[in-house]
PDB file of C-alpha atoms in Angstrom:
ATOM      1  CA  UNK G 260       5.513  -3.811  29.764  1.00 28.00           C
ATOM      2  CA  UNK G 261       8.844  -5.437  29.750  1.00 32.00           C
ATOM      3  CA  UNK G 262       8.819  -9.149  30.851  1.00 33.00           C
ATOM      4  CA  UNK G 263      10.946 -10.619  33.581  1.00 29.00           C
ATOM      5  CA  UNK G 264      12.185 -13.595  31.596  1.00 34.00           C
ATOM      6  CA  UNK G 265      15.651 -13.282  30.223  1.00 33.00           C
ATOM      7  CA  UNK G 266      17.780 -15.114  27.545  1.00 36.00           C
ATOM      8  CA  UNK G 267      21.461 -15.633  28.067  1.00 38.00           C
ATOM      9  CA  UNK G 268      23.559 -14.035  25.227  1.00 41.00           C
ATOM     10  CA  UNK G 269      27.177 -13.372  24.826  1.00 38.00           C
ATOM     11  CA  UNK G 270      28.470  -9.821  24.446  1.00 44.00           C
ATOM     12  CA  UNK G 271      29.897  -8.692  21.129  1.00 46.00           C
ATOM     13  CA  UNK G 272      33.464  -9.229  22.254  1.00 48.00           C
ATOM     14  CA  UNK G 273      32.809 -12.948  23.047  1.00 52.00           C
ATOM     15  CA  UNK G 274      33.088 -12.307  26.804  1.00 52.00           C
ATOM     16  CA  UNK G 275      30.976 -13.297  29.620  1.00 51.00           C
ATOM     17  CA  UNK G 276      27.333 -14.031  29.003  1.00 54.00           C
ATOM     18  CA  UNK G 277      24.807 -11.239  29.725  1.00 54.00           C
ATOM     19  CA  UNK G 278      21.038 -11.344  30.163  1.00 58.00           C
ATOM     20  CA  UNK G 279      18.854  -9.879  27.433  1.00 69.00           C
ATOM     21  CA  UNK G 280      15.337  -9.023  28.638  1.00 87.00           C
ATOM     22  CA  UNK G 281      12.380 -10.510  26.864  1.00 94.00           C
ATOM     23  CA  UNK G 282      10.128  -7.758  25.692  1.00 96.00           C
ATOM     24  CA  UNK G 283       6.489  -7.833  24.822  1.00 97.00           C
ATOM     25  CA  UNK G 284       5.823  -6.500  21.193  1.00 98.00           C
ATOM     26  CA  UNK G 285       2.711  -5.935  19.181  1.00 98.00           C
ATOM     27  CA  UNK G 286       3.058  -6.312  15.405  1.00 98.00           C
ATOM     28  CA  UNK G 287       0.422  -4.969  12.932  1.00 97.00           C
ATOM     29  CA  UNK G 288      -0.092  -7.235   9.735  1.00 97.00           C
ATOM     30  CA  UNK G 289      -1.676  -6.141   6.579  1.00 94.00           C
ATOM     31  CA  UNK G 290      -1.883  -7.487   2.985  1.00 94.00           C
ATOM     32  CA  UNK G 291      -3.892  -6.345   0.018  1.00 91.00           C
ATOM     33  CA  UNK G 292      -2.214  -8.249  -2.965  1.00 91.00           C
ATOM     34  CA  UNK G 293      -2.120 -11.772  -3.792  1.00 92.00           C
ATOM     35  CA  UNK G 294      -3.386 -14.498  -1.612  1.00 95.00           C
ATOM     36  CA  UNK G 295      -3.671 -12.223   1.357  1.00 94.00           C
ATOM     37  CA  UNK G 296      -4.760 -14.732   4.063  1.00 95.00           C
ATOM     38  CA  UNK G 297      -2.018 -17.185   3.153  1.00 95.00           C
ATOM     39  CA  UNK G 298       0.582 -14.474   3.114  1.00 96.00           C
ATOM     40  CA  UNK G 299      -0.503 -13.390   6.596  1.00 97.00           C
ATOM     41  CA  UNK G 300      -0.354 -16.917   7.861  1.00 96.00           C
ATOM     42  CA  UNK G 301       3.122 -17.463   6.420  1.00 96.00           C
ATOM     43  CA  UNK G 302       4.275 -14.144   7.981  1.00 97.00           C
ATOM     44  CA  UNK G 303       3.045 -15.189  11.442  1.00 97.00           C
ATOM     45  CA  UNK G 304       4.963 -18.430  11.080  1.00 96.00           C
ATOM     46  CA  UNK G 305       8.045 -16.623   9.977  1.00 97.00           C
ATOM     47  CA  UNK G 306       7.678 -14.175  13.113  1.00 97.00           C
ATOM     48  CA  UNK G 307       7.516 -17.226  15.269  1.00 95.00           C
ATOM     49  CA  UNK G 308      10.772 -18.469  13.917  1.00 96.00           C
ATOM     50  CA  UNK G 309      12.713 -15.363  14.613  1.00 97.00           C
ATOM     51  CA  UNK G 310      15.615 -15.787  16.936  1.00 95.00           C
ATOM     52  CA  UNK G 311      14.650 -15.100  20.589  1.00 95.00           C
ATOM     53  CA  UNK G 312      11.047 -14.620  19.507  1.00 97.00           C
ATOM     54  CA  UNK G 313       7.794 -16.431  20.564  1.00 96.00           C
ATOM     55  CA  UNK G 314       4.415 -15.741  19.019  1.00 96.00           C
ATOM     56  CA  UNK G 315       1.797 -15.554  21.760  1.00 96.00           C
ATOM     57  CA  UNK G 316      -1.551 -14.567  20.431  1.00 96.00           C
ATOM     58  CA  UNK G 317      -3.041 -13.275  17.158  1.00 97.00           C
ATOM     59  CA  UNK G 318      -6.220 -11.083  16.873  1.00 97.00           C
ATOM     60  CA  UNK G 319      -9.202 -11.880  14.667  1.00 97.00           C
ATOM     61  CA  UNK G 320      -8.785 -11.244  10.983  1.00 97.00           C
ATOM     62  CA  UNK G 321     -10.303  -7.959   9.627  1.00 97.00           C
ATOM     63  CA  UNK G 322     -11.085  -6.734   6.233  1.00 96.00           C
ATOM     64  CA  UNK G 323     -10.600  -3.005   5.620  1.00 93.00           C
ATOM     65  CA  UNK G 324     -10.559  -0.409   2.906  1.00 88.00           C
ATOM     66  CA  UNK G 325      -7.232   1.259   2.196  1.00 85.00           C
ATOM     67  CA  UNK G 326      -6.559   4.487   4.328  1.00 79.00           C
ATOM     68  CA  UNK G 327      -4.700   7.246   2.600  1.00 77.00           C
ATOM     69  CA  UNK G 328      -4.118   4.800  -0.317  1.00 74.00           C
ATOM     70  CA  UNK G 329      -5.594   3.139  -3.461  1.00 74.00           C
ATOM     71  CA  UNK G 330      -5.768  -0.506  -4.374  1.00 82.00           C
ATOM     72  CA  UNK G 331      -7.708  -3.576  -3.158  1.00 89.00           C
ATOM     73  CA  UNK G 332      -9.098  -4.093   0.352  1.00 92.00           C
ATOM     74  CA  UNK G 333      -6.699  -5.261   3.072  1.00 92.00           C
ATOM     75  CA  UNK G 334      -6.701  -8.245   5.439  1.00 96.00           C
ATOM     76  CA  UNK G 335      -5.441  -7.059   8.697  1.00 96.00           C
ATOM     77  CA  UNK G 336      -4.489  -8.551  12.133  1.00 98.00           C
ATOM     78  CA  UNK G 337      -2.330  -7.775  15.141  1.00 98.00           C
ATOM     79  CA  UNK G 338       0.060 -10.281  16.697  1.00 98.00           C
ATOM     80  CA  UNK G 339       1.415 -10.248  20.272  1.00 97.00           C
ATOM     81  CA  UNK G 340       4.849 -11.835  20.730  1.00 97.00           C
ATOM     82  CA  UNK G 341       7.827 -11.669  22.969  1.00 97.00           C
ATOM     83  CA  UNK G 342      11.260 -11.174  21.706  1.00 97.00           C
ATOM     84  CA  UNK G 343      14.889 -10.703  22.931  1.00 96.00           C
ATOM     85  CA  UNK G 344      15.702  -8.749  19.720  1.00 96.00           C
ATOM     86  CA  UNK G 345      16.452  -5.020  19.846  1.00 94.00           C
ATOM     87  CA  UNK G 346      13.799  -2.827  18.067  1.00 96.00           C
ATOM     88  CA  UNK G 347      16.067  -2.212  15.139  1.00 95.00           C
ATOM     89  CA  UNK G 348      16.851  -5.871  14.842  1.00 95.00           C
ATOM     90  CA  UNK G 349      13.284  -6.881  14.858  1.00 97.00           C
ATOM     91  CA  UNK G 350      12.326  -4.165  12.309  1.00 96.00           C
ATOM     92  CA  UNK G 351      15.161  -5.502   9.999  1.00 96.00           C
ATOM     93  CA  UNK G 352      13.778  -9.149  10.393  1.00 97.00           C
ATOM     94  CA  UNK G 353      10.326  -8.102   9.721  1.00 97.00           C
ATOM     95  CA  UNK G 354      11.342  -6.135   6.587  1.00 95.00           C
ATOM     96  CA  UNK G 355      13.100  -9.338   5.549  1.00 95.00           C
ATOM     97  CA  UNK G 356       9.926 -11.233   5.912  1.00 97.00           C
ATOM     98  CA  UNK G 357       8.084  -8.714   3.854  1.00 93.00           C
ATOM     99  CA  UNK G 358      10.762  -8.907   1.074  1.00 89.00           C
ATOM    100  CA  UNK G 359      10.335 -12.735   1.002  1.00 92.00           C
ATOM    101  CA  UNK G 360       6.609 -12.200   0.410  1.00 88.00           C
ATOM    102  CA  UNK G 361       7.339 -10.091  -2.546  1.00 81.00           C
ATOM    103  CA  UNK G 362       6.938  -6.614  -0.864  1.00 75.00           C
ATOM    104  CA  UNK G 363       7.891  -3.763  -3.094  1.00 71.00           C
ATOM    105  CA  UNK G 364       7.898  -0.063  -2.161  1.00 67.00           C
ATOM    106  CA  UNK G 365       7.540   1.827  -5.457  1.00 57.00           C
ATOM    107  CA  UNK G 366       5.825   4.784  -3.505  1.00 58.00           C
ATOM    108  CA  UNK G 367       4.410   5.707  -0.115  1.00 67.00           C
ATOM    109  CA  UNK G 368       1.330   3.630   0.766  1.00 65.00           C
ATOM    110  CA  UNK G 369       1.567   1.501  -2.386  1.00 62.00           C
ATOM    111  CA  UNK G 370      -0.645  -1.703  -2.492  1.00 69.00           C
ATOM    112  CA  UNK G 371       1.441  -4.589  -0.925  1.00 84.00           C
ATOM    113  CA  UNK G 372       1.774  -8.203  -0.549  1.00 86.00           C
ATOM    114  CA  UNK G 373       2.676  -7.829   3.011  1.00 93.00           C
ATOM    115  CA  UNK G 374       2.968  -4.997   5.569  1.00 92.00           C
ATOM    116  CA  UNK G 375       4.501  -5.639   9.016  1.00 96.00           C
ATOM    117  CA  UNK G 376       4.640  -2.794  11.551  1.00 94.00           C
ATOM    118  CA  UNK G 377       5.972  -2.692  15.091  1.00 97.00           C
ATOM    119  CA  UNK G 378       3.112  -0.943  17.010  1.00 97.00           C
ATOM    120  CA  UNK G 379       4.504  -1.275  20.552  1.00 96.00           C
ATOM    121  CA  UNK G 380       7.884  -2.615  21.655  1.00 96.00           C
ATOM    122  CA  UNK G 381       7.470  -3.009  25.450  1.00 95.00           C
ATOM    123  CA  UNK G 382       7.511   0.463  27.006  1.00 94.00           C
ATOM    124  CA  UNK G 383      10.084   1.800  24.472  1.00 94.00           C
ATOM    125  CA  UNK G 384       9.535   5.076  23.107  1.00 94.00           C
ATOM    126  CA  UNK G 385      11.924   5.971  20.111  1.00 93.00           C
ATOM    127  CA  UNK G 386      11.988   8.070  17.088  1.00 94.00           C
ATOM    128  CA  UNK G 387      14.716   7.509  14.483  1.00 92.00           C
ATOM    129  CA  UNK G 388      14.787   7.864  10.810  1.00 93.00           C
ATOM    130  CA  UNK G 389      14.299   4.042  10.481  1.00 92.00           C
ATOM    131  CA  UNK G 390      11.730   3.281  13.314  1.00 94.00           C
ATOM    132  CA  UNK G 391       9.277   5.194  15.393  1.00 92.00           C
ATOM    133  CA  UNK G 392       7.693   3.355  18.428  1.00 92.00           C
ATOM    134  CA  UNK G 393       4.904   3.480  19.366  1.00 93.00           C
ATOM    135  CA  UNK G 394       3.741   3.417  15.577  1.00 93.00           C
ATOM    136  CA  UNK G 395       3.084   7.125  14.889  1.00 90.00           C
ATOM    137  CA  UNK G 396      -0.186   6.575  12.893  1.00 90.00           C
ATOM    138  CA  UNK G 397      -1.658   3.683  14.755  1.00 92.00           C
ATOM    139  CA  UNK G 398      -4.304   5.946  16.550  1.00 91.00           C
ATOM    140  CA  UNK G 399      -5.543   7.017  13.117  1.00 92.00           C
ATOM    141  CA  UNK G 400      -6.305   3.547  11.823  1.00 93.00           C
ATOM    142  CA  UNK G 401      -9.305   1.244  12.613  1.00 95.00           C
ATOM    143  CA  UNK G 402      -7.398  -1.638  11.074  1.00 94.00           C
ATOM    144  CA  UNK G 403      -4.843  -1.330  13.829  1.00 95.00           C
ATOM    145  CA  UNK G 404      -7.019  -0.242  16.836  1.00 96.00           C
ATOM    146  CA  UNK G 405      -9.832  -2.800  16.416  1.00 96.00           C
ATOM    147  CA  UNK G 406      -7.482  -5.819  16.431  1.00 97.00           C
ATOM    148  CA  UNK G 407      -5.303  -4.251  19.191  1.00 96.00           C
ATOM    149  CA  UNK G 408      -8.626  -3.765  21.307  1.00 96.00           C
ATOM    150  CA  UNK G 409      -9.308  -7.545  20.727  1.00 96.00           C
ATOM    151  CA  UNK G 410      -5.952  -8.370  22.364  1.00 97.00           C
ATOM    152  CA  UNK G 411      -5.429  -5.639  24.931  1.00 96.00           C
ATOM    153  CA  UNK G 412      -8.814  -3.869  25.476  1.00 96.00           C
ATOM    154  CA  UNK G 413      -7.310  -2.010  28.399  1.00 95.00           C
ATOM    155  CA  UNK G 414      -4.729  -0.294  26.269  1.00 94.00           C
ATOM    156  CA  UNK G 415      -7.169   0.929  23.503  1.00 95.00           C
ATOM    157  CA  UNK G 416      -9.405   3.743  24.668  1.00 93.00           C
ATOM    158  CA  UNK G 417     -13.067   3.844  23.631  1.00 94.00           C
ATOM    159  CA  UNK G 418     -12.499   7.444  22.473  1.00 94.00           C
ATOM    160  CA  UNK G 419      -9.689   6.153  20.188  1.00 94.00           C
ATOM    161  CA  UNK G 420     -12.075   3.651  18.587  1.00 95.00           C
ATOM    162  CA  UNK G 421     -14.609   6.322  18.213  1.00 95.00           C
ATOM    163  CA  UNK G 422     -12.141   8.585  16.434  1.00 95.00           C
ATOM    164  CA  UNK G 423     -11.799   5.888  13.564  1.00 94.00           C
ATOM    165  CA  UNK G 424     -15.403   4.779  13.464  1.00 94.00           C
ATOM    166  CA  UNK G 425     -15.914   6.239  10.041  1.00 93.00           C
ATOM    167  CA  UNK G 426     -13.346   3.879   8.589  1.00 93.00           C
ATOM    168  CA  UNK G 427     -14.725   0.678   6.821  1.00 90.00           C
ATOM    169  CA  UNK G 428     -13.634  -2.452   8.831  1.00 94.00           C
ATOM    170  CA  UNK G 429     -15.345  -5.813   9.372  1.00 96.00           C
ATOM    171  CA  UNK G 430     -14.298  -8.870  11.120  1.00 96.00           C
ATOM    172  CA  UNK G 431     -13.703 -11.624   8.645  1.00 95.00           C
ATOM    173  CA  UNK G 432     -12.637 -14.676  11.063  1.00 93.00           C
ATOM    174  CA  UNK G 433     -12.080 -15.129  14.694  1.00 93.00           C
ATOM    175  CA  UNK G 434      -8.694 -15.455  16.338  1.00 84.00           C
ATOM    176  CA  UNK G 435      -8.484 -19.132  15.330  1.00 88.00           C
ATOM    177  CA  UNK G 436      -8.159 -18.247  11.656  1.00 93.00           C
ATOM    178  CA  UNK G 437      -4.351 -18.740  11.931  1.00 87.00           C
ATOM    179  CA  UNK G 438      -4.934 -22.454  13.054  1.00 79.00           C
ATOM    180  CA  UNK G 439      -7.809 -23.236  10.651  1.00 61.00           C
ATOM    181  CA  UNK G 440      -6.971 -25.157   7.238  1.00 55.00           C
ATOM    182  CA  UNK G 441      -6.603 -23.173   4.140  1.00 53.00           C
TER     183      UNK G 441
END
């Protein structure tokens, strides 16, 4: 799913410019602490300001109960963007946005002010200690699959949605929630 557009970058040695491909990415967003909707809006704005990154579309906003965790209900969405950042650089940038929103990681699946996950990074398949793409648990989570299906229905199988049908999720706002006033 890599795009044809390119951005001109210089190589690390300061030599001749080289083209960096623009890649389509899908990012899962979630929050279950604080002003969840305002936090998600701020995160989307921050994603759109990342170098070489353009926010294209955002799914409707969903409310969901935590999966494999406790705490208050989540607000969730998925954003589609393009970026010239490498997967690891995008991950680092997303983690910086989480930290700026007050994200703490006291234990696995702890309640959080903001959670940003790279779901798909073009056609990239990788599994490192820091990052696994495609996201390893997205097929187990309605709060990821439902918003993904809104954006790219041809990439989310009906059987996948059926597999998470027992998880509580409801549409809170249409895709224009990002542009609506607070």
